[in-house]
Amino acid sequence: MIGDSVYKEKHWDRNDTISTCFQLSPESAFSISNRWKDRSVGWSERLIYPLAHSAIDSNYTTSASLWALSSFSWEYGLSEFLSKCLAKEPSKLIQQGILDYYIRDLRIKGYCGDKWIDIHKLAIKYKLECITVEEVKLLAVPLKTDNSGTSPKNSTKPEAEEYQWDKLYGEFDLLTDVGFNEVFQFYENQGYSRESEKFWQGCYKKTTSRKLSSFLNVISQSEKLDFYDLHNAFKQIPESWKNKVSVKNSWNTAIKYIASRFPQRFTEIYERDYFLGGFIINENTNTAIKEGVIKGLSNSVDIESARALFSFAHYSASNLTITEAQDLIDYGLSRLEKFLDEDYADGSWNEQSQLPKDLPHAVASYIYANLGSPHAEERWRAVHAVTRLYNLNCKNEINLLIECYSKGLTQSFIPTKYEFYDLHAKQYLLVALTRCANDCPELLVNNKSLFATIALNKNQGILFQYYAKKICLLLQQYSSDCFEKSTYEKIEKACITQYSTINEKQYSYQTDTPWHKADTLGVLSNVWFAHDFDRYWFAPLGRVFGVSSSQVQDLAKNILSNLWGMELKSSHLKDSRAELWRGRRNSRDTSHSHSSYPNIDDYSFYISYHLLLEVASQLLESMPVIHDEDYDVNCWEEWLNRHLILNKDHLLLSELRDAIPVRKSDWINEEYNKDWLWQISETDFIEHLIVQDNSSTWLNVEGSWDEYKDSRNEHVTFSSVLVPKELSQSLLLTTINFDNHMHECYLYNYCESDYGHRNSENFQCKEWLIQEGEHNDIESNDPNVGTIYAQPYKLRKHVTELINVTSSVDEKTFSLSSDHSICLKNKYWSEDKPSDSDSYVSSGKPALASLKFLQLICDKLNVDIAIQVNIKRTFTGSYRNKDDKLGYIPRYSKTFILSGDGKLRDTRKSYQLR
C-alpha cells in the first residue's frame, strides 16, 4: 500500500521497505520486488540496490548467482555490490568472471571516471587480471563538460578580492542576541553572492574557541537563522576546536535545541543522511538529537502530516525492542486493514500461493518472471542474467530456471490482476540457453529429455521447437550417446518440411488448408488480433504455403478457443494492464507498425504473436512449402529466419558491441564556438584516417562514426576503392575538380555497380569490400546493444582469389592465412540507446585495415588504393534552428592515394607510413 501511495521517496523509503521485507522473509522480498516492478511501483533501477545488497549480506546463496542481478538496470550501488561479491566468492575463476563482466559493462557504455581506479585496486587486492595502468590513467579522467558558453578559450578569471569581514561586521557584538541579529540582518542585506563560508569563518575568528559556547547558544536560539543557516554555521567551525571538552558539552546542548526547533529535518530520510554529518561531534550527539526531536514533535501539530509521521516512524524504528516492534507492526496493520478493500493492489494473501523454497529459488524465479515481462528491454536483461548464471557455473540456478519452465512460475511473483506472459518466459529462456549451449552444453545434459520433448512437440510455437532443437544438436555434439539414434533422427527433422516443395510463384499460388478442405473448423469466434497482424504477419506466413491470410487467422482462432481454451467475452483481447500502459509517459511504447516489434507487448500483441508461431507449426506439419521460382528461395526458410529471436544462434548481438574509443577529437573538450561548423583543418583528416595500435599502423577504410557532445555532432565517413596505378593521380585530381549541385564527389561513382546503375567512366575503379548480412529488429530492443547495427565489411571475391584470409566466427575480424595476423577488423560501438528517439548519441561502425595488408593488396593486384574521408559537422537541438537559414552545408572531403610502398598522398602532401 505504501509503495503504491507514496509520491516521493523522502516521505517513505521504499529501499528500506525492501530491506525490511528481506529481513522478515528473504524469499518474499524478491516476489514483492517483482510485483512492484510489474505494476510500475517505485523505480526498479533503485529498488534492485536493497534487494541485491540484502541478499549478498545474508550469505544465503552464492555471490556468483547474485551477480546475475547486475544485468538489470541499476541507478547506483553496483560498484559496492561488486566489492561484496568479490569478497565473498571463494573461486578465483569466478571472481575473474565477475570482474570481467563489470569492466566490459563500463567500457561499452563509455564510462570515464574514478571507478577505474577502484577497479584496479580490487584487481590488485584479489590478484585478478584487469586493464593496464595506462588504460586506467586514460579512463579515470572524466570528459570535461562545457558550461562556459561562448567565453574565449584563454580567458582568465579576475583574482577574488579579499573578504573584508572586519570592515563589514567588526562593530557588532556577536555574543548578544541583539548584536548577532543585527550583524546577520546586515549580512543578508548584502545581496548575492554573500559568501556564506567566509561570513561564518569570520564569526569564529572574532569569537575564538574560548567563547564558542556562548556563541553556539546565541545562534541556536536566533529566530533569524533557519535550518540551512545553522547547518552552514556548524560546518565552518574549525576542526581543531572540536576536541575541547567545553566545546563538546555546549555543542550537544545547542544541537538538542536545534533538533527541537527543526525535528523534521533530522528525521526525513534523505535530508537526514545529507545534513547529519555537519552536526555530529561524538556519540552523545545522537542522543541529543533524539531528545530534541521527541521534544519538538511532542509540542507540534506537524506530526499529523504523512510526511512527518512516516519520517519519524523510520527514525525511531531502530530504538524499538523486538517485542515492541512486533506489537507495533501488529497494531499498525490492524489499523490499516480496516481501510483496505479485499482486492486492493495484489489483494489479501492467498494461502495457496507458495513462496520460493529458498533464496536461490527466489533469484531464479525473479529472473524467470522478467523473461516473461511485457517490456522487451526487461526480457533481454533477463536473458543476460541467464547467460551470466551459466557462464559463472551456477548449475543449481540453471536447473531451477528449467524447473520454472516445466512447473510454472510461483504465483507470488505475479500481480493478481495481471496476466503473466508465460509463453514469452519459456521462449526467451530457450533463447538464452541456446546461446549458452553454444559455448558448452554441459550444464544442460541432465535436462536432455525435456529439450527433446520440446523439440518434437508440434503443438506449440515453432520457435520453441527451433531453439530446443538447437540445444539438442549441441548436446549430441558434446556427447555422441546423448540421445538414442531414433530420437536424434526425429530431432534433426524438426522445423523442416517433410513434403516435397512446390515450385510456384509465391504471390500467385493459392490453395486451401487441410482443415478448410475438410471443413472441420466449425463456427469460430470473432477475434480482433493485434494491429496490422492480418496483412503484415498472417499474410506472409500464408504465402509460404499458398494460403490466404483469412485462413491463417481461422487457424489462429481455432487454437485460441479449442486448444488454449480461452473464453472470450468480446472480440477484443482485453488487456489487464491497459490502464498501466495509458499512464506511461510514452504511451506509444505499446504501438507498432507493419511487421515491426513494439517496445512493450500489450496483451493483444502477445497473444497474436504466439498464435502466429503455433499456426506456423501446424502448417509446416500439414502442408508443403513453396520454393519461389522468381527468387530461387525456400519461402519457409526465409520466413523462419525473419522471425528468429537471435541473429546468430551462437552469439548475442550485444556481444558484438565494442568498447567506446577512449581517445576523442580535440573539439570534444573545447568550449562552444559559433564557428565550430567550419573549423575543420587538414590534420583532422589524417588524425581520423590513421590509427596507431601498439606497434602497428591501421587505416579506417570503410564505415562511419558520429561523435556527439553538447548539441554538436561530427559525422565522419570513410570509403575506399582500388584504382589502377597509372590512373590514381587522375582520380585524385578528378575528385578535387568534381562539380555537381551537391558539391560532393563519391569514389563509388567511378566503380562498376553491382546493380549496373552507375555510368561507365573513362577509367574503372573497383570496390574491394562489401557489407553483407541482415538482422531483425528484435535484438535491437536489448539495452546492451546500444544503437549498433552489426553488418560486417568483408573482402570481395577478386581480392580473396589472390590473398587467402580466414574470418573469425563472429565475422568481425579477418586474418591472413600465411601468418594468422589480423588484417581487417570491424568495430561496432555506441553509447546507450537514448530513451528519446530524437536524441543524439555517439556511435561508430568503422572498418579498419592494417597498413601491411593494404600494401599486400597493392602489390598482389597491381593497384593503388584511393581512400576518401568525409567530415560533416552539425548543430542539434536548440542550436540547429539558428542555422536553418544557411540551408544545406556540404561535407568537407579529402581523398588520399595509398601505394604499395606505404606512401599516402593527397594533391599537396605525401606521408610515409610505417
Coordinates of C-alpha atoms in Angstrom, one line a residue, residues 246-557:
S246 CA 33.9 22.7 26.9
V247 CA 33.0 22.7 23.2
K248 CA 31.7 19.2 23.2
N249 CA 29.3 19.9 26.1
S250 CA 28.0 23.2 24.7
W251 CA 27.8 21.7 21.2
N252 CA 25.4 18.9 22.1
T253 CA 23.3 21.3 24.2
A254 CA 22.9 23.6 21.1
I255 CA 22.2 20.6 18.8
K256 CA 19.4 19.4 21.2
Y257 CA 17.8 22.8 21.0
I258 CA 18.2 23.0 17.2
A259 CA 16.6 19.5 16.9
S260 CA 13.7 20.6 18.9
R261 CA 13.2 23.6 16.6
F262 CA 13.5 21.6 13.4
P263 CA 12.6 18.0 14.2
Q264 CA 11.6 17.1 10.7
R265 CA 15.0 18.0 9.3
F266 CA 16.5 15.4 11.5
T267 CA 14.0 12.6 10.7
E268 CA 13.3 13.0 6.9
I269 CA 15.0 10.1 5.3
Y270 CA 17.2 11.6 2.5
E271 CA 17.7 15.0 4.1
R272 CA 18.8 13.4 7.4
D273 CA 21.6 11.5 5.6
Y274 CA 22.8 14.6 3.9
F275 CA 22.7 17.1 6.9
L276 CA 23.6 14.9 9.9
G277 CA 27.3 14.9 9.1
G278 CA 27.7 18.6 9.8
F279 CA 26.1 18.3 13.3
I280 CA 27.7 15.2 14.7
I281 CA 30.7 15.6 17.1
N282 CA 30.5 12.4 19.2
E283 CA 28.2 9.6 20.1
N284 CA 26.4 11.8 22.6
T285 CA 25.2 14.0 19.7
N286 CA 22.8 11.3 18.5
T287 CA 21.3 11.2 22.0
A288 CA 20.9 14.9 22.0
I289 CA 19.3 14.9 18.5
K290 CA 16.9 12.1 19.7
E291 CA 15.8 14.0 22.8
G292 CA 15.4 17.2 20.8
V293 CA 13.3 15.6 18.1
I294 CA 10.9 14.0 20.6
K295 CA 10.6 17.3 22.4
G296 CA 10.0 19.2 19.2
L297 CA 7.4 16.8 17.8
S298 CA 5.6 16.4 21.1
N299 CA 4.9 20.2 21.0
S300 CA 4.0 20.3 17.3
V301 CA 0.9 19.5 15.2
D302 CA 3.1 18.8 12.1
I303 CA 3.3 15.2 13.2
E304 CA -0.2 14.7 11.7
S305 CA 1.2 15.0 8.1
A306 CA 2.1 11.8 6.3
R307 CA 5.5 13.2 5.6
A308 CA 6.3 13.9 9.2
L309 CA 4.7 10.7 10.5
F310 CA 6.5 8.3 8.2
S311 CA 9.8 10.1 8.7
F312 CA 9.5 9.9 12.5
A313 CA 8.5 6.2 12.3
H314 CA 11.6 5.4 10.2
Y315 CA 13.8 7.5 12.5
S316 CA 12.5 5.8 15.7
A317 CA 12.3 2.2 14.5
S318 CA 15.9 1.4 15.5
N319 CA 15.2 2.3 19.1
L320 CA 12.5 -0.4 19.5
T321 CA 12.9 -3.8 21.1
I322 CA 11.9 -6.8 19.1
T323 CA 8.8 -7.2 21.2
E324 CA 7.9 -3.6 20.8
A325 CA 8.4 -3.8 17.0
Q326 CA 6.2 -6.9 16.8
D327 CA 3.4 -5.2 18.8
L328 CA 3.7 -2.0 16.8
I329 CA 3.6 -3.8 13.4
D330 CA 0.5 -5.8 14.6
Y331 CA -1.2 -2.7 15.7
G332 CA -0.3 -0.7 12.6
L333 CA -1.5 -3.5 10.2
S334 CA -4.8 -4.0 12.1
R335 CA -5.5 -0.3 11.7
L336 CA -4.7 -0.3 8.0
E337 CA -6.7 -3.4 7.3
K338 CA -9.9 -1.5 8.2
F339 CA -9.4 0.8 5.2
L340 CA -8.2 -1.7 2.6
D341 CA -10.5 -3.4 0.2
E342 CA -10.1 -7.1 -0.4
D343 CA -8.8 -6.5 -3.9
Y344 CA -6.5 -3.6 -3.2
A345 CA -3.2 -3.9 -5.0
D346 CA -2.4 -7.6 -5.1
G347 CA -5.2 -8.5 -2.7
S348 CA -5.1 -10.5 0.5
W349 CA -2.6 -13.2 0.9
N350 CA -3.7 -16.5 -0.6
E351 CA -2.7 -19.5 1.4
Q352 CA -2.4 -21.5 -1.8
S353 CA 0.2 -19.1 -3.1
Q354 CA 3.5 -20.7 -2.3
L355 CA 6.8 -18.8 -1.8
P356 CA 10.1 -20.0 -3.3
K357 CA 11.6 -22.8 -1.3
D358 CA 14.8 -20.8 -0.6
L359 CA 16.8 -17.8 -1.8
P360 CA 18.4 -19.5 -4.9
H361 CA 14.9 -20.4 -6.0
A362 CA 13.7 -16.9 -5.4
V363 CA 16.6 -15.4 -7.5
A364 CA 15.8 -17.9 -10.3
S365 CA 12.1 -17.1 -10.1
Y366 CA 12.8 -13.4 -10.3
I367 CA 14.8 -13.8 -13.4
Y368 CA 12.2 -16.1 -15.0
A369 CA 9.5 -13.6 -14.2
N370 CA 11.4 -11.0 -16.1
L371 CA 11.9 -13.3 -19.0
G372 CA 8.1 -13.1 -19.3
S373 CA 7.9 -9.3 -18.9
P374 CA 5.8 -7.3 -21.4
H375 CA 8.8 -5.0 -21.7
A376 CA 11.3 -6.1 -24.4
E377 CA 14.1 -4.4 -22.5
E378 CA 13.4 -6.4 -19.3
R379 CA 13.2 -9.6 -21.2
W380 CA 16.7 -9.0 -22.7
R381 CA 18.1 -8.0 -19.3
A382 CA 16.8 -11.4 -18.0
V383 CA 18.4 -13.2 -21.0
H384 CA 21.7 -11.7 -19.9
A385 CA 21.0 -12.7 -16.3
V386 CA 20.7 -16.3 -17.5
T387 CA 23.9 -16.2 -19.5
R388 CA 25.7 -14.8 -16.5
L389 CA 24.4 -17.6 -14.3
Y390 CA 25.5 -20.1 -16.9
N391 CA 29.0 -18.7 -17.5
L392 CA 29.6 -18.4 -13.8
N393 CA 28.8 -22.1 -13.4
C394 CA 25.6 -21.7 -11.4
K395 CA 24.2 -25.1 -12.2
N396 CA 21.7 -25.1 -9.4
E397 CA 20.1 -21.9 -10.5
I398 CA 20.0 -23.0 -14.2
N399 CA 18.1 -26.2 -13.1
L400 CA 15.7 -24.0 -11.1
L401 CA 15.0 -21.9 -14.2
I402 CA 14.3 -25.1 -16.2
E403 CA 12.0 -26.2 -13.3
C404 CA 10.1 -22.9 -13.8
Y405 CA 9.7 -23.8 -17.4
S406 CA 8.3 -27.2 -16.6
K407 CA 6.2 -26.4 -13.5
G408 CA 5.4 -22.7 -14.0
L409 CA 6.3 -19.6 -12.0
T410 CA 5.5 -19.4 -8.4
Q411 CA 2.2 -17.4 -8.2
S412 CA 3.6 -15.0 -5.6
F413 CA 5.7 -13.3 -8.3
I414 CA 2.7 -12.4 -10.4
P415 CA 0.3 -9.5 -9.6
T416 CA -3.1 -11.0 -9.1
K417 CA -4.8 -8.7 -11.6
Y418 CA -2.3 -9.2 -14.4
E419 CA -1.7 -12.0 -16.9
F420 CA 1.8 -13.5 -16.8
Y421 CA 3.3 -13.8 -20.3
D422 CA 4.4 -17.5 -19.7
L423 CA 5.0 -18.2 -23.4
H424 CA 7.4 -15.3 -23.5
A425 CA 9.2 -16.6 -20.5
K426 CA 9.6 -20.1 -21.9
Q427 CA 10.6 -18.8 -25.3
Y428 CA 13.3 -16.4 -24.1
L429 CA 14.7 -19.0 -21.6
L430 CA 15.2 -21.3 -24.6
V431 CA 16.8 -18.5 -26.5
A432 CA 19.2 -17.8 -23.6
L433 CA 20.1 -21.5 -23.1
T434 CA 20.7 -21.9 -26.8
R435 CA 23.3 -19.1 -26.6
C436 CA 24.9 -20.7 -23.5
A437 CA 25.0 -24.2 -25.0
N438 CA 27.0 -23.0 -28.0
D439 CA 29.9 -22.4 -25.6
C440 CA 29.4 -25.6 -23.6
P441 CA 26.2 -27.5 -23.1
E442 CA 27.4 -29.5 -20.0
L443 CA 25.1 -27.9 -17.5
L444 CA 22.1 -28.9 -19.7
V445 CA 22.8 -32.6 -20.0
N446 CA 20.6 -33.7 -17.1
N447 CA 17.6 -32.0 -18.8
K448 CA 18.1 -33.5 -22.2
S449 CA 14.8 -35.4 -22.2
L450 CA 12.9 -32.1 -21.6
F451 CA 14.6 -30.4 -24.6
A452 CA 13.9 -33.4 -26.8
T453 CA 10.3 -33.3 -25.8
I454 CA 10.0 -29.6 -26.6
A455 CA 11.8 -30.1 -30.0
L456 CA 9.4 -32.8 -31.0
N457 CA 6.2 -31.2 -29.8
K458 CA 4.4 -29.8 -32.8
N459 CA 1.5 -28.4 -30.8
Q460 CA 3.4 -25.3 -29.8
G461 CA 5.1 -22.3 -31.3
I462 CA 7.7 -23.1 -34.0
L463 CA 10.4 -21.1 -32.1
F464 CA 10.0 -23.4 -29.1
Q465 CA 10.9 -26.3 -31.4
Y466 CA 13.6 -24.4 -33.2
Y467 CA 15.6 -23.4 -30.1
A468 CA 15.1 -26.7 -28.3
K469 CA 16.3 -28.5 -31.4
K470 CA 19.4 -26.3 -31.5
I471 CA 20.1 -27.2 -27.8
C472 CA 19.7 -30.9 -28.6
L473 CA 22.0 -30.8 -31.6
L474 CA 24.7 -29.2 -29.4
L475 CA 24.1 -31.8 -26.7
Q476 CA 24.7 -34.5 -29.2
Q477 CA 27.9 -32.9 -30.4
Y478 CA 29.1 -32.7 -26.8
S479 CA 28.2 -36.3 -26.1
S480 CA 27.6 -38.7 -29.1
D481 CA 25.5 -41.0 -27.0
C482 CA 23.3 -38.3 -25.5
F483 CA 20.2 -39.4 -27.5
E484 CA 19.1 -42.7 -28.9
K485 CA 19.6 -42.9 -32.6
S486 CA 15.8 -42.9 -33.5
T487 CA 15.1 -39.9 -31.2
Y488 CA 18.0 -37.9 -32.6
E489 CA 16.9 -38.6 -36.2
K490 CA 13.5 -37.2 -35.3
I491 CA 15.0 -34.1 -33.7
E492 CA 17.1 -33.5 -36.8
K493 CA 13.9 -33.3 -38.9
A494 CA 12.2 -30.8 -36.5
C495 CA 11.3 -27.4 -38.1
I496 CA 11.9 -28.8 -41.6
T497 CA 9.1 -29.6 -44.0
Q498 CA 8.7 -33.3 -44.7
Y499 CA 7.0 -32.7 -48.0
S500 CA 8.4 -32.0 -51.4
T501 CA 8.5 -28.3 -52.1
I502 CA 6.1 -26.7 -54.6
N503 CA 7.9 -24.7 -57.3
E504 CA 5.5 -21.9 -57.8
K505 CA 5.4 -18.1 -57.6
Q506 CA 4.8 -17.1 -54.0
Y507 CA 2.4 -14.3 -54.7
S508 CA 0.2 -16.1 -57.2
Y509 CA -0.1 -19.7 -56.0
Q510 CA -3.3 -20.3 -53.9
T511 CA -4.7 -23.3 -52.2
D512 CA -6.7 -24.2 -49.0
T513 CA -5.5 -25.7 -45.8
P514 CA -6.4 -29.3 -45.0
W515 CA -8.8 -28.0 -42.3
H516 CA -10.6 -25.8 -44.7
K517 CA -10.8 -28.5 -47.3
A518 CA -12.3 -30.9 -44.8
D519 CA -14.5 -28.2 -43.2
T520 CA -13.6 -29.3 -39.7
L521 CA -13.1 -25.9 -38.0
G522 CA -16.8 -25.2 -37.4
V523 CA -18.0 -21.9 -36.2
L524 CA -15.2 -19.7 -35.0
S525 CA -15.4 -16.7 -32.6
N526 CA -14.8 -13.3 -34.0
V527 CA -11.4 -12.1 -32.7
W528 CA -9.6 -8.8 -33.3
F529 CA -6.0 -9.6 -33.5
A530 CA -3.2 -7.0 -32.9
H531 CA -2.8 -4.0 -35.2
D532 CA -1.5 -4.9 -38.7
F533 CA -1.4 -8.6 -38.0
D534 CA -3.7 -9.6 -40.8
R535 CA -1.6 -8.0 -43.6
Y536 CA 1.9 -8.0 -42.3
W537 CA 2.1 -11.1 -40.0
F538 CA -0.6 -13.7 -41.0
A539 CA -0.4 -13.0 -44.7
P540 CA 3.3 -13.5 -45.1
L541 CA 3.0 -16.8 -43.3
G542 CA 0.1 -17.9 -45.5
R543 CA 2.2 -17.1 -48.6
V544 CA 4.8 -19.7 -47.5
F545 CA 2.1 -22.4 -48.1
G546 CA 0.0 -20.7 -50.6
V547 CA -3.0 -20.0 -48.3
S548 CA -4.8 -16.7 -47.6
S549 CA -4.4 -14.5 -44.6
S550 CA -8.1 -15.2 -43.6
Q551 CA -7.4 -18.9 -43.4
V552 CA -4.3 -18.4 -41.3
Q553 CA -6.5 -16.3 -39.0
D554 CA -9.1 -19.0 -38.9
L555 CA -6.4 -21.5 -37.6
A556 CA -5.3 -18.9 -35.0
K557 CA -8.9 -18.5 -33.8

